[in-house]
XYZ file of C-alpha atoms in Angstrom:
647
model
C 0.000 0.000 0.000
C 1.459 3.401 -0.841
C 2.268 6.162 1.926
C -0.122 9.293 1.262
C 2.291 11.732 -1.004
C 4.628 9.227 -2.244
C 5.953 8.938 -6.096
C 6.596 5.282 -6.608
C 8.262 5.533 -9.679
C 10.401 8.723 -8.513
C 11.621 6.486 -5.002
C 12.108 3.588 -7.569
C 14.377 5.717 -10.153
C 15.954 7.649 -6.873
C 17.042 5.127 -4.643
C 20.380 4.311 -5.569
C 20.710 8.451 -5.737
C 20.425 8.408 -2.050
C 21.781 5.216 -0.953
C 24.919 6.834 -1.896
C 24.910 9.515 -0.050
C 23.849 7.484 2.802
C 20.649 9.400 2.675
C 16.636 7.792 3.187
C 13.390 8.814 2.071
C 12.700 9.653 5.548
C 15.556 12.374 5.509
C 13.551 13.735 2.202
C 10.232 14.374 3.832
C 11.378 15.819 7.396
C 13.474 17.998 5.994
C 12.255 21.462 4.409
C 14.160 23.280 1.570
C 15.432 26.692 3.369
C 15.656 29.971 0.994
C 19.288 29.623 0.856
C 19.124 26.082 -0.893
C 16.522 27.491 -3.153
C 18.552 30.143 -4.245
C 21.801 28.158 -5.200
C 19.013 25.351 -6.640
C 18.097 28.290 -8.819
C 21.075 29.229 -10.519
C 21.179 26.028 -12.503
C 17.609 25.984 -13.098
C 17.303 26.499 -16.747
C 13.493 25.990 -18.422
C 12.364 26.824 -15.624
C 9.305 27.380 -16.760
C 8.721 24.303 -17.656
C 10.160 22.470 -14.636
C 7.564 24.891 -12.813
C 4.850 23.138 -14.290
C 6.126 19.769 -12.747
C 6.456 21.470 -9.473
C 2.473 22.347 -9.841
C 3.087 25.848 -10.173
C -0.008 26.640 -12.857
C 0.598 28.521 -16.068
C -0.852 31.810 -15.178
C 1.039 31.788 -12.075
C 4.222 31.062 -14.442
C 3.132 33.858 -17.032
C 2.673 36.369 -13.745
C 6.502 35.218 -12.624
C 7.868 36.717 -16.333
C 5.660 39.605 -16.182
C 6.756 40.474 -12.508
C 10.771 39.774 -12.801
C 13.093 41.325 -15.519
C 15.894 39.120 -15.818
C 16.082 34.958 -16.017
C 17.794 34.859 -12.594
C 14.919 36.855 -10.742
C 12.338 34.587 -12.352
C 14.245 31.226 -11.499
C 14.485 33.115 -7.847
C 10.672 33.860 -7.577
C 9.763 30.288 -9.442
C 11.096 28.153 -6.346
C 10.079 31.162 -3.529
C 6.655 30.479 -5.255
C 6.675 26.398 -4.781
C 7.863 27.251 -1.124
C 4.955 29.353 -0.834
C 2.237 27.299 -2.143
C 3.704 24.342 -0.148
C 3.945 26.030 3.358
C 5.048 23.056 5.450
C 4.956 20.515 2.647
C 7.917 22.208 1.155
C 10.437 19.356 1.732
C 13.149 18.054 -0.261
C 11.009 15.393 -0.918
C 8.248 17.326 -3.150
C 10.727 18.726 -4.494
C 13.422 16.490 -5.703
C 10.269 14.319 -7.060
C 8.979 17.261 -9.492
C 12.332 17.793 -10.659
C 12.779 14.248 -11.320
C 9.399 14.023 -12.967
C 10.842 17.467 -14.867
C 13.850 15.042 -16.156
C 16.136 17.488 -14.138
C 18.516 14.789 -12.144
C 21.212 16.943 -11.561
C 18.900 19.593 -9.696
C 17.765 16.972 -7.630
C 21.032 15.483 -7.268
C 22.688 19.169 -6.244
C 19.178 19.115 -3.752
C 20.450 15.925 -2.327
C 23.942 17.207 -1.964
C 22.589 20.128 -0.305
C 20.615 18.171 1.739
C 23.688 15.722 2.755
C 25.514 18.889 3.785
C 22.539 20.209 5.866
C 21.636 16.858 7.548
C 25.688 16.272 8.668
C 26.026 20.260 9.734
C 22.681 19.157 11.627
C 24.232 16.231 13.152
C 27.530 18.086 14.142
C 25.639 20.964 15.738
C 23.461 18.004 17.180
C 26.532 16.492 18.267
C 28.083 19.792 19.830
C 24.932 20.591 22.043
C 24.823 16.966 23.097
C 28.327 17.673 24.027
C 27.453 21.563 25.611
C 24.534 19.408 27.249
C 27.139 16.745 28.593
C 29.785 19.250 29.796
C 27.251 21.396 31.261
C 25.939 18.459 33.102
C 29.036 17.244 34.216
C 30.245 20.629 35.287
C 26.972 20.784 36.764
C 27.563 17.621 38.719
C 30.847 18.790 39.377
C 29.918 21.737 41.196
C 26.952 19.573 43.096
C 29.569 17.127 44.302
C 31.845 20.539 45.041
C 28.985 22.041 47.269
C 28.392 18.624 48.493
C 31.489 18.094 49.822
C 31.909 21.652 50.747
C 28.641 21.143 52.979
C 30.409 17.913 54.404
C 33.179 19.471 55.483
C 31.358 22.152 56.823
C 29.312 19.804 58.983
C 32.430 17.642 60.381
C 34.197 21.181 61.294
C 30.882 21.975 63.161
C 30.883 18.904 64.702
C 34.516 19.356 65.242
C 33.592 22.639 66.409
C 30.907 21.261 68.556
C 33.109 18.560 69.811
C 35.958 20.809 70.895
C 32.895 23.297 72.640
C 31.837 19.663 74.668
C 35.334 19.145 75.465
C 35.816 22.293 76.741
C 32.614 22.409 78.684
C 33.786 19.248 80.208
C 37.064 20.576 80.558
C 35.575 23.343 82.529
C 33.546 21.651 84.444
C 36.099 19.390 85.467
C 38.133 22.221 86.541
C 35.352 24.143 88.236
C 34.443 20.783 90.481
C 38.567 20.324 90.942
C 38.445 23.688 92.090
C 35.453 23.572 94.545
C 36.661 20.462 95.933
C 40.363 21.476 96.256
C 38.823 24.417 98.164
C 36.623 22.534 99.760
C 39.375 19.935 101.392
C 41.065 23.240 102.388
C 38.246 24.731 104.230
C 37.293 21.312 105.614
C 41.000 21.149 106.813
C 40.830 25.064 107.937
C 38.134 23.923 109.521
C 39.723 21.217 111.654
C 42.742 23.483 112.236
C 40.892 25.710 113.981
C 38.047 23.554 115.740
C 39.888 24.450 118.801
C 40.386 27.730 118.578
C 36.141 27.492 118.248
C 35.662 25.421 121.072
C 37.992 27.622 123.619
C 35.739 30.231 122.587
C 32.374 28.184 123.930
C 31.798 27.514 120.036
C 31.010 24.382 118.012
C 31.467 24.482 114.287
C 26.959 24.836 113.487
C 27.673 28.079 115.335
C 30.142 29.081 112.324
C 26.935 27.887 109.610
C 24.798 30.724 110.749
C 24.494 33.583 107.452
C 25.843 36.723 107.725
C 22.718 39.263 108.255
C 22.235 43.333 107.774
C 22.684 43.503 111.334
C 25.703 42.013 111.582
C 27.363 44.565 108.716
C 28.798 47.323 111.105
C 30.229 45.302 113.653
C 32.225 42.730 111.118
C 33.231 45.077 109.040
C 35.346 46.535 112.172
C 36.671 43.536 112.472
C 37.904 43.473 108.493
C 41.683 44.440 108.181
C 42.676 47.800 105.940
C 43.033 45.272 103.092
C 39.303 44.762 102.279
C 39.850 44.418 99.073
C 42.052 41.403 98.656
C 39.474 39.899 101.349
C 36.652 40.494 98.686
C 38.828 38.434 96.359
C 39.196 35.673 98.439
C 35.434 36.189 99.102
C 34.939 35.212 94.918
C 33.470 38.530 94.645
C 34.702 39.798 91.152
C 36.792 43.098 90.252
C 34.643 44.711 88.443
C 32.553 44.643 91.853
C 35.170 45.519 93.761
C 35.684 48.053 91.886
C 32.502 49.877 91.857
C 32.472 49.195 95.592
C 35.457 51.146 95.888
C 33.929 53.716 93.167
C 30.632 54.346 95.594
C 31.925 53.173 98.872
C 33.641 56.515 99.736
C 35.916 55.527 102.905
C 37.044 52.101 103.665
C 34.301 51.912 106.545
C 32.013 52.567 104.064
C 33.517 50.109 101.418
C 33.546 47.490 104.204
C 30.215 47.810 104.784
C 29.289 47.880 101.141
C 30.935 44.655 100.521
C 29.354 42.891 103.430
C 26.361 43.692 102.127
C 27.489 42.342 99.070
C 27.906 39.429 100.206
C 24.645 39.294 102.722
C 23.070 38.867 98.636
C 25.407 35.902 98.032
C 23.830 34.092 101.313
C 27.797 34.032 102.652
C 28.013 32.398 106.163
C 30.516 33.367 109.116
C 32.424 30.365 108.245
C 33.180 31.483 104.552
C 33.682 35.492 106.048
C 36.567 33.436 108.595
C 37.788 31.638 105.745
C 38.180 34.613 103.388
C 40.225 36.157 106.708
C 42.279 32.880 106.623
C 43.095 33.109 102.753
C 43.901 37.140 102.996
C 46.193 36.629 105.844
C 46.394 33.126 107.708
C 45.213 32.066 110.693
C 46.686 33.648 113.208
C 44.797 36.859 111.852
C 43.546 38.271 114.832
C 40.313 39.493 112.923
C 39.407 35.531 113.152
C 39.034 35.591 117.260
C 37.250 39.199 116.995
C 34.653 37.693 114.287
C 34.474 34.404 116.814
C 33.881 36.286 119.558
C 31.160 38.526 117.988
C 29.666 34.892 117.087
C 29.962 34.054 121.043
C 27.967 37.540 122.171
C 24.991 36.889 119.651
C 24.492 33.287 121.212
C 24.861 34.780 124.559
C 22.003 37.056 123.580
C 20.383 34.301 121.867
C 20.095 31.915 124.253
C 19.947 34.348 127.202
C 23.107 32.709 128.826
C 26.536 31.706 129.205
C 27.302 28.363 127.601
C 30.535 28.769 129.275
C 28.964 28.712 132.273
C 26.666 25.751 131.278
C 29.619 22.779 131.958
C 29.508 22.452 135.206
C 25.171 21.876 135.285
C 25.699 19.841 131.566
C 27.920 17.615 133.321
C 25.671 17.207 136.231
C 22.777 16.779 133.910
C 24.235 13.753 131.868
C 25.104 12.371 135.860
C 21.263 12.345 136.798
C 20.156 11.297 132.971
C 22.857 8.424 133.317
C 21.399 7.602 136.767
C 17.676 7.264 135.202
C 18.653 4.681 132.751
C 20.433 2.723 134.642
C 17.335 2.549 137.110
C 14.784 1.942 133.883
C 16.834 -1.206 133.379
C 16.099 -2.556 136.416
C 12.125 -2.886 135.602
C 12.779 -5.874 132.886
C 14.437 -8.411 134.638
C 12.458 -11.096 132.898
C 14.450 -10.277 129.686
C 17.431 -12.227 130.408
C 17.898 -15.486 132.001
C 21.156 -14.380 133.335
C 20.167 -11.328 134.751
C 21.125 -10.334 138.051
C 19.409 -8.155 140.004
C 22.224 -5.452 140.637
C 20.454 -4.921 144.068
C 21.644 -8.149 145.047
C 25.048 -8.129 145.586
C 27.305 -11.313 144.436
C 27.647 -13.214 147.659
C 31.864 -13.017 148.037
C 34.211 -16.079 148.884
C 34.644 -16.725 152.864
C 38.176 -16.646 152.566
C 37.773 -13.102 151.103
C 39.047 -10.402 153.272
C 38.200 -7.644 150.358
C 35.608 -4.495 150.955
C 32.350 -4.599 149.599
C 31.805 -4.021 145.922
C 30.244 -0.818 144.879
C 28.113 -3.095 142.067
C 27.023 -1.079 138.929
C 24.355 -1.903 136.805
C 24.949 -4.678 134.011
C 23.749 -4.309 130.979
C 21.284 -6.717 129.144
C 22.053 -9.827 127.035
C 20.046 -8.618 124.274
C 23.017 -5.609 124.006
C 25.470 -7.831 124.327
C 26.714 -8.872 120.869
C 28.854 -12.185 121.977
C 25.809 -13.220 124.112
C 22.620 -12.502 122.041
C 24.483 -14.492 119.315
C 24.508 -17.498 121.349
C 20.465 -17.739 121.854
C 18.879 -17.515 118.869
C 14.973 -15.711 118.663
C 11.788 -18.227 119.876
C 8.959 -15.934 118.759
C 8.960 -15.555 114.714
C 6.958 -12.656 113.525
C 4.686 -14.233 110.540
C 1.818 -11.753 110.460
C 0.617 -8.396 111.271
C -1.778 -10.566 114.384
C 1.553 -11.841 116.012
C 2.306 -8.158 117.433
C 0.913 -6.974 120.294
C 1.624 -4.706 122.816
C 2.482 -6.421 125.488
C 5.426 -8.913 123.251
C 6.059 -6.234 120.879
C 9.802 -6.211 122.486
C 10.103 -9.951 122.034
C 9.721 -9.373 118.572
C 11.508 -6.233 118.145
C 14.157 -8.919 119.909
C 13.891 -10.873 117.208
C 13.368 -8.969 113.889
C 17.061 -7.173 115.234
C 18.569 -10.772 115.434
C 17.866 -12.059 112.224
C 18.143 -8.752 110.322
C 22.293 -8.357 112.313
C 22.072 -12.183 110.853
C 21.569 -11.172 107.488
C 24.062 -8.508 107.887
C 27.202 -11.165 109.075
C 26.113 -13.395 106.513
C 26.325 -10.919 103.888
C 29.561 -8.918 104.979
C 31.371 -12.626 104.948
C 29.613 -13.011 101.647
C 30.821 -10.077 100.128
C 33.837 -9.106 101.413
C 35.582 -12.078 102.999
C 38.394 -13.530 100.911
C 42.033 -13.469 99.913
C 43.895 -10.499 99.550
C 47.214 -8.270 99.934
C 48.182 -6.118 102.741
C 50.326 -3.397 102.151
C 52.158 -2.411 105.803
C 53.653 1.459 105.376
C 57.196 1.985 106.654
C 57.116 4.324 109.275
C 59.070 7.129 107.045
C 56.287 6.798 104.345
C 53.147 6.852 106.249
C 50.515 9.001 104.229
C 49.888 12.890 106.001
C 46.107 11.367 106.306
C 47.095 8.659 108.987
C 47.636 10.087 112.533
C 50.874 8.632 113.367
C 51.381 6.981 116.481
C 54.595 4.585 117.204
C 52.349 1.707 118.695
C 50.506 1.110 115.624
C 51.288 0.297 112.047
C 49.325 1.791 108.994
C 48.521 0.590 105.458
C 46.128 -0.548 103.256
C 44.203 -3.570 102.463
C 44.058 -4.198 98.187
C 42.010 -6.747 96.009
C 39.147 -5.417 96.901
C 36.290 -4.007 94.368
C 35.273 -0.538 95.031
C 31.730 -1.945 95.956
C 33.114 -4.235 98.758
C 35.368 -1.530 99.846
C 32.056 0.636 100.003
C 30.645 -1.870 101.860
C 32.674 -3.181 104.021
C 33.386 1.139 105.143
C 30.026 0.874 105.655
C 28.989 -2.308 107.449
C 32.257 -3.589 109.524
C 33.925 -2.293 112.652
C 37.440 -3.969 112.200
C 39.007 -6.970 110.455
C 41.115 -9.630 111.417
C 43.778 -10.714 109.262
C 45.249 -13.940 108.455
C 47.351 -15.676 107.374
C 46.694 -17.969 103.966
C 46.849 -20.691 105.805
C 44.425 -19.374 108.121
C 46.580 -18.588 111.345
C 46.025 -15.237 112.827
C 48.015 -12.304 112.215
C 46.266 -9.380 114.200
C 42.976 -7.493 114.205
C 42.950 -4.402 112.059
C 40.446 -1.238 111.737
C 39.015 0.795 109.364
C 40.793 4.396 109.032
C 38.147 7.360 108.709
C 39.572 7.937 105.392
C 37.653 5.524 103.895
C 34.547 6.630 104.975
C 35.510 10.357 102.357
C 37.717 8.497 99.948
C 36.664 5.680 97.881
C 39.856 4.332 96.591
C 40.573 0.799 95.200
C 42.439 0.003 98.996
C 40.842 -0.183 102.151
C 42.925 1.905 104.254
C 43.674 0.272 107.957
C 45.739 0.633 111.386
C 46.898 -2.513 113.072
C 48.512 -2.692 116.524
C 52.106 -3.725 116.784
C 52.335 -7.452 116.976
C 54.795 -10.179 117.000
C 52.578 -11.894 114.464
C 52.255 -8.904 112.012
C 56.450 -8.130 112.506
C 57.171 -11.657 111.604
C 54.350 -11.577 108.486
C 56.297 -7.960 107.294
C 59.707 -9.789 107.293
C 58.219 -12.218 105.460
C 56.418 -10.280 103.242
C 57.611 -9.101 99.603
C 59.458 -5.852 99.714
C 57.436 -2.839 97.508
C 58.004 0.358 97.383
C 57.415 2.660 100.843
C 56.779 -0.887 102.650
C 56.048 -4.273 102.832
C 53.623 -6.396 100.727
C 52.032 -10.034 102.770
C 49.636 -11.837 101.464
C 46.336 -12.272 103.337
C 43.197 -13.392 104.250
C 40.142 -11.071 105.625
C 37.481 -11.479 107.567
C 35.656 -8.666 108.383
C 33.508 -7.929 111.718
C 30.212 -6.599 111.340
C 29.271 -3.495 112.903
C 27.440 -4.682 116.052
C 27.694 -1.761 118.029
C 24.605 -0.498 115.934
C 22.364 -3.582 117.039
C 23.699 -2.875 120.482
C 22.338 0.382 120.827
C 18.907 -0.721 118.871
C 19.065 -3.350 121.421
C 19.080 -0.996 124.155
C 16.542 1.432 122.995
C 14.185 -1.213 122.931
C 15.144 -2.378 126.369
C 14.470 1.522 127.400
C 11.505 2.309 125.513
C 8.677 3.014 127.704
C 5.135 1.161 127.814
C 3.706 4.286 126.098
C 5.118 5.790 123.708
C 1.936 7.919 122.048
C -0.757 9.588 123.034
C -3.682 9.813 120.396
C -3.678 12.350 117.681
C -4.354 12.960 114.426
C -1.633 13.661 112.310
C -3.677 14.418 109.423
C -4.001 18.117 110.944
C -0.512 18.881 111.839
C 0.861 21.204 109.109
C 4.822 20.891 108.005
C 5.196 22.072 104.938
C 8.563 20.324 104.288
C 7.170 16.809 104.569
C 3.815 16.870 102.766
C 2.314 13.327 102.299
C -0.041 11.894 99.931
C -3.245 10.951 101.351
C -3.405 7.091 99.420
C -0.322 5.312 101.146
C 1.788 7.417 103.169
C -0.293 8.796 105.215
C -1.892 5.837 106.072
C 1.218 4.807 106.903
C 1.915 7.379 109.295
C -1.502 6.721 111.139
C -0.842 3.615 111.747
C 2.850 4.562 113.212
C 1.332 7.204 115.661
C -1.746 5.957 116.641
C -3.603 4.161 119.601
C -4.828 0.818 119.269
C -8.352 0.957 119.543
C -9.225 -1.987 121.018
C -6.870 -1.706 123.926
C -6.147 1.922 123.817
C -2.398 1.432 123.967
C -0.271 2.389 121.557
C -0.066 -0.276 118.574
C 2.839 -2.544 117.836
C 5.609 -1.458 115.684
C 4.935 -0.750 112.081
C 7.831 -2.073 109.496
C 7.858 0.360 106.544
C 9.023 -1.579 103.398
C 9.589 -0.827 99.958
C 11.952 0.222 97.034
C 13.909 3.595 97.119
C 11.982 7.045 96.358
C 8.903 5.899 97.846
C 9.242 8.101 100.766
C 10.208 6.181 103.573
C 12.739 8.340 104.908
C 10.018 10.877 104.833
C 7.305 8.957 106.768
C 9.842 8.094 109.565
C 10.171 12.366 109.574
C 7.223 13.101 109.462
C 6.136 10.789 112.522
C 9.230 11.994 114.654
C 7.668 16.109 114.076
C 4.137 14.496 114.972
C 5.703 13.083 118.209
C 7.379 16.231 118.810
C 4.696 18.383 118.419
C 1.636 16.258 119.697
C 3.654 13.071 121.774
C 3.669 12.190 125.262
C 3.942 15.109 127.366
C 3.424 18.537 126.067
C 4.923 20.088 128.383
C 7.987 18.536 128.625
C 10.891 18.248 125.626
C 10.009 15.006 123.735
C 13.180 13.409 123.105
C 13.549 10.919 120.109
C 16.118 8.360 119.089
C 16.720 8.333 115.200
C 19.342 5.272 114.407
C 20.839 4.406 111.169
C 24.051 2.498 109.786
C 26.246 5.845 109.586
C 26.754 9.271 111.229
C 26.182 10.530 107.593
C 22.507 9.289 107.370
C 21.366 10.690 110.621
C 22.696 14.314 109.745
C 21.143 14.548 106.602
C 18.227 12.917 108.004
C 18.328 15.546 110.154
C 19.416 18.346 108.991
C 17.154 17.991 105.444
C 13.647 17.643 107.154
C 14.176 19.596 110.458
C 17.576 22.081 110.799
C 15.003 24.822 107.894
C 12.171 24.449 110.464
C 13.809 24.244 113.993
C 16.250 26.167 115.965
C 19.268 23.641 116.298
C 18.596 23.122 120.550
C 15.828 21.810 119.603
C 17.222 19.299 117.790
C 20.059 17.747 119.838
């Protein structure tokens, strides 16, 4: 079937025309003859009238061409401008190369398809140079993508370098900053202990130092400040630029004292830091130190309305009489011991004995005993909440005590019982920490975790030491250091021994001493069951009278109304069956749930509402360390109570 505007015989005739030239019929029709071919077609075009006729161009439009153009050229010009014309878009090579071959004109149409050769390849190479542009730009464009790219990388590592280095210096900082405030606090902590004495031969204790410096307080201190106020301030951390306008609007140096007390009245300073800054601007021997301590001494005099000074003498008679009470509160549970002896009844003496009567003094109880409540193990077993009542609520207290100081031997030996090495200083190189004495010998215990060493601070009085093979060596204790320095050694003092000279010559020579190899057992701290032991023994039948704690109102130890304070009823309240108070409550459960807080709470309800209002109620708060009690302390009650009230 033929294609719509095809010459069969012309493609026929033509094809080996454009086979040479590497040219298709395809190339003919999508290709249109441009003026500039036309022209040079036209200078070659000879009868071109009649070749016009071929190329449908009608006779009266031929006639029109001679009448309207002078010379042969023009009218060979305006015959092929007119075919373009009439043809619009079909003007291709096609049309017309196929009326000049139908025109017997060849070489036209073979100059056409020349011309057309020439115009497809300058095509192609223009083609071929904006597909190359196109590439290049591309790639340059890629280029510059992968440029920013990694121009954007690099700009992220140096801000993470950046942000890095900023971390590291924060850190840095901070490290510093916490180096600093505790290398200044060891100092004033050692200050501190330096002068302790110098506080207590003024009728001070160091709480009387923690008191904040107050408006009132401005014109007498700053009497007491030396001409050189402002390298005081300095050691005060108060900055130059302050110090500076302090000197600007302070006038005199009175009046700069003053302002820089006041100063420092804003930065809640105590009398212990003012001392301190007198230390660091002088030392101290500064004799502004005893005129700041004794201003401390004359506002407690007014305080208190007295002399402590004067107070020794009756304190000392006081603890006499108080001493006197116990021992006669002891004497009401002789049914508590199977030994016990009624101290009234002297211990008959031997016949042959010529020696005076014994002035006997009152023993204490088995239960306090460690060595002897460790020999009778607990009858009564509390299994339920029913099991306690008043009038056994001691037995059981007995008992709870005795299993829990169980637990606690059993999981010291557990722990922290084992092989280890003993390090024994020689004298020359004994640590500044240890206080040196010639009958004892000082080193440290190593091998040891930083938990058990935690632990064993924590939980042991002293430990004996052994040798491998398990023959004794000497019984060691803890140093205090421990207790602020957790260290991988547990630092000890052991008494001079044959046993622990002959282990030293034995031992491995290191440097500063001698290495021996060891095994510990550690002793726990039964002296806190003692005393537990004993306030049981001295607690009285009643302890509470009935309130309702639900009314009392301190603000620091708010409790929510679901658990807590249920809780705390049931630790302050009378039975009501019995009216007596009920039997100890055990408060159980994980940390952060407020136990500590309860047990607070109830010791202010006691205090405020317990067994005689008109009398001081006095409470015993225990716990495993010295620590725990004066934060116990000091966090719920030293903001709400004046600190008599409280020892």
């Amino acid at each position: 079937m033929a294609v719509a505007g095809t010459n069969l015989s012309f493609e026929t005739d033509f094809k080996n025309h454009l086979d040479t030239r590497g040219l298709t019929f395809d190339d003919l029709r999508a290709h249109q003859c441009t003026n500039i071919v036309l022209l040079k077609l036209s200078e070659n075009l000879d009868n071109w009238d009649t070749a016009g006729l071929y190329l449908e161009i009608t006779l009266p439009e031929v006639k029109a061409i001679k009448v309207n153009n002078s010379s042969e050229e023009s009218r060979r010009v305006a015959l092929l401008n007119k075919w373009k014309q009439k043809n619009g878009d079909d003007a291709t090579y096609y049309n017309l190369i196929s009326g000049l071959h139908d025109a017997n004109r060849i070489d036209i149409a073979d100059q056409a398809l020349d011309y057309l050769k020439e115009s497809i390849i300058e095509i192609r190479r223009q083609q071929e140079i904006a597909r190359r542009k196109e590439e290049e730009r591309q790639k340059e464009e890629r280029r510059q993508q992968e440029i920013a790219r990694q121009e954007e990388e690099e700009r992220l590592k140096e801000k993470r370098r950046q942000e890095i280095a900023r971390q590291e210096e924060e850190e840095r900082l901070k490290e510093k900053q916490q180096q600093e405030i505790e290398l200044e606090f060891k100092m004033k902590e050692n200050f501190l202990t330096r002068i302790k004495s110098k506080v207590l031969s003024k009728g001070l204790d160091v709480p009387d130092l923690q008191v904040n410096l107050r408006q009132e307080d401005v014109e007498s201190v700053a009497e007491l400040i030396g001409r050189d106020w402002y390298t005081f301030g300095k050691c005060m951390k108060v900055e130059e630029s302050t110090l500076d306008h302090i000197k600007e609007v302070g006038g005199n140096k009175p009046g700069r004292k003053k302002k820089l007390l006041e100063h420092l009245i804003i930065k809640k300073v105590r009398f212990e830091d003012i001392i301190y800054g007198l230390y660091n601007s002088a030392d101290e021997h500064n004799p502004a130190i005893n005129g700041v301590l004794e201003y401390i001494f004359r506002i407690r005099i007014k305080k208190d309305g007295q002399n402590p000074r004067a107070d020794e003498k009756h304190d000392k008679s006081s603890k006499l009489v108080e001493k006197e009470e116990q021992n006669q509160s002891l004497k009401s549970y002789p049914k508590l011991c199977p030994q016990y002896q009624d101290p009234a009844q002297p211990t008959p003496l031997s016949p042959s004995s010529n020696t005076a009567p014994t002035v006997f003094r009152q023993r204490v109880p088995w239960q306090a005993k460690f060595e002897e409540r460790r020999e009778v193990q607990p009858n009564l077993i509390t299994r339920s909440l029913s099991d306690l009542k008043p009038h056994n609520y001691r037995e059981h207290f007995y008992s709870a005590l005795w299993f829990e100081e169980d637990e606690h031997i059993k999981k010291l030996s557990t722990k922290c019982d084992g092989a280890g090495k003993l390090t024994i200083y020689h004298h020359e190189k004994v640590p500044s920490f240890f206080d040196q004495s010639d009958d004892f010998y000082y080193g440290y215990i190593s091998g040891l975790s930083d938990d058990k060493i935690e632990y064993a601070t924590q939980a042991s009085d002293d430990v004996t030491i052994l040798k491998p093979d398990g023959s004794d060596i000497c019984v060691a204790f803890k140093h205090y250091y421990n207790f602020d320095h957790l260290e991988n050694r547990m630092y000890i003092v052991a008494p001079d021994s044959p046993e622990l000279l002959e282990a030293m010559k034995n031992g491995r020579a290191v440097e500063g001493g001698s290495e021996i190899s060891i095994s510990a057992q550690f002793t726990v701290k039964y002296s806190y069951f003692n005393h537990l032991h004993n306030a049981v023994i001295k607690a009285p039948e009643y302890l509470f009278l009935t309130f309702d704690p639900r009314h009392s109102d301190f603000r620091c130890m708010k409790l929510d109304e679901k658990l807590q304070l249920k809780a705390l009823e049931m630790i302050v309240s009378e039975s009501s069956s019995i009216g007596k108070p009920a039997p100890p409550v055990i408060l159980y459960g994980p940390f952060g749930t407020g136990k500590t807080r309860i047990l607070a709470r109830a010791a202010f309800e006691v205090m405020m509402n317990g067994v005689n209002k008109n009398k001081c109620t006095r409470i015993l708060i225990s716990a495993h360390h010295e620590i725990s009690i004066t934060t116990f302390i000091f966090a719920y009650f030293g903001r709400s109570f004046p600190r008599k009230v409280l020892i």
